């Protein structure tokens, strides 16, 4: 999958372990509900140019 946006970028969460764990839990819950074990959630954040508007 190739996603492009000038308004958002992938959020850097490497030093945000609580946020990463919440995303992992959400992935697991969605996988359980849907029966699809290949669920990946991607966190985005507004880019500086977009946030200034």
Short mmCIF file of C-alpha atoms in Angstrom, two decimals:
data_model
loop_
_atom_site.label_atom_id
_atom_site.label_comp_id
_atom_site.label_asym_id
_atom_site.label_seq_id
_atom_site.Cartn_x
_atom_site.Cartn_y
_atom_site.Cartn_z
CA UNK A 1 0.00 0.00 0.00
CA UNK A 2 1.30 3.42 -0.92
CA UNK A 3 -0.39 6.34 0.84
CA UNK A 4 0.56 9.95 0.09
CA UNK A 5 -0.67 13.13 1.72
CA UNK A 6 0.71 16.61 2.06
CA UNK A 7 -1.44 17.15 5.15
CA UNK A 8 -0.36 14.14 7.21
CA UNK A 9 2.73 12.06 7.89
CA UNK A 10 3.22 8.77 9.71
CA UNK A 11 3.46 9.55 13.41
CA UNK A 12 6.81 8.79 15.04
CA UNK A 13 5.80 6.83 18.14
CA UNK A 14 9.03 4.95 18.90
CA UNK A 15 9.41 6.79 22.23
CA UNK A 16 5.68 6.65 23.04
CA UNK A 17 5.33 3.09 24.37
CA UNK A 18 1.85 3.73 25.84
CA UNK A 19 0.54 4.89 22.47
CA UNK A 20 2.15 1.92 20.70
CA UNK A 21 0.56 -0.50 23.20
CA UNK A 22 -2.88 1.05 22.70
CA UNK A 23 -2.50 0.61 18.94
CA UNK A 24 -1.43 -3.04 19.43
CA UNK A 25 -4.49 -3.66 21.62
CA UNK A 26 -6.77 -2.05 19.03
CA UNK A 27 -5.23 -4.20 16.28
CA UNK A 28 -5.84 -7.33 18.34
CA UNK A 29 -9.44 -6.35 19.08
CA UNK A 30 -10.17 -5.61 15.42
CA UNK A 31 -8.52 -8.86 14.38
CA UNK A 32 -10.69 -10.78 16.86
CA UNK A 33 -13.90 -9.06 15.75
CA UNK A 34 -13.23 -9.48 12.03
CA UNK A 35 -11.40 -12.79 12.07
CA UNK A 36 -8.63 -11.13 10.05
CA UNK A 37 -5.28 -11.54 11.79
CA UNK A 38 -3.51 -9.25 9.30
CA UNK A 39 -4.78 -5.98 10.79
CA UNK A 40 -2.30 -3.11 10.96
CA UNK A 41 -3.25 0.35 12.19
CA UNK A 42 -1.15 3.30 11.14
CA UNK A 43 -0.93 6.46 13.24
CA UNK A 44 -0.78 9.74 11.33
CA UNK A 45 -0.14 13.26 12.50
CA UNK A 46 -0.73 16.56 10.75
CA UNK A 47 2.30 17.99 9.02
CA UNK A 48 3.59 21.38 10.14
CA UNK A 49 2.32 23.01 6.95
CA UNK A 50 -1.15 21.54 7.48
CA UNK A 51 -1.29 22.42 11.19
CA UNK A 52 -0.49 26.07 10.41
CA UNK A 53 -3.59 26.49 8.24
#
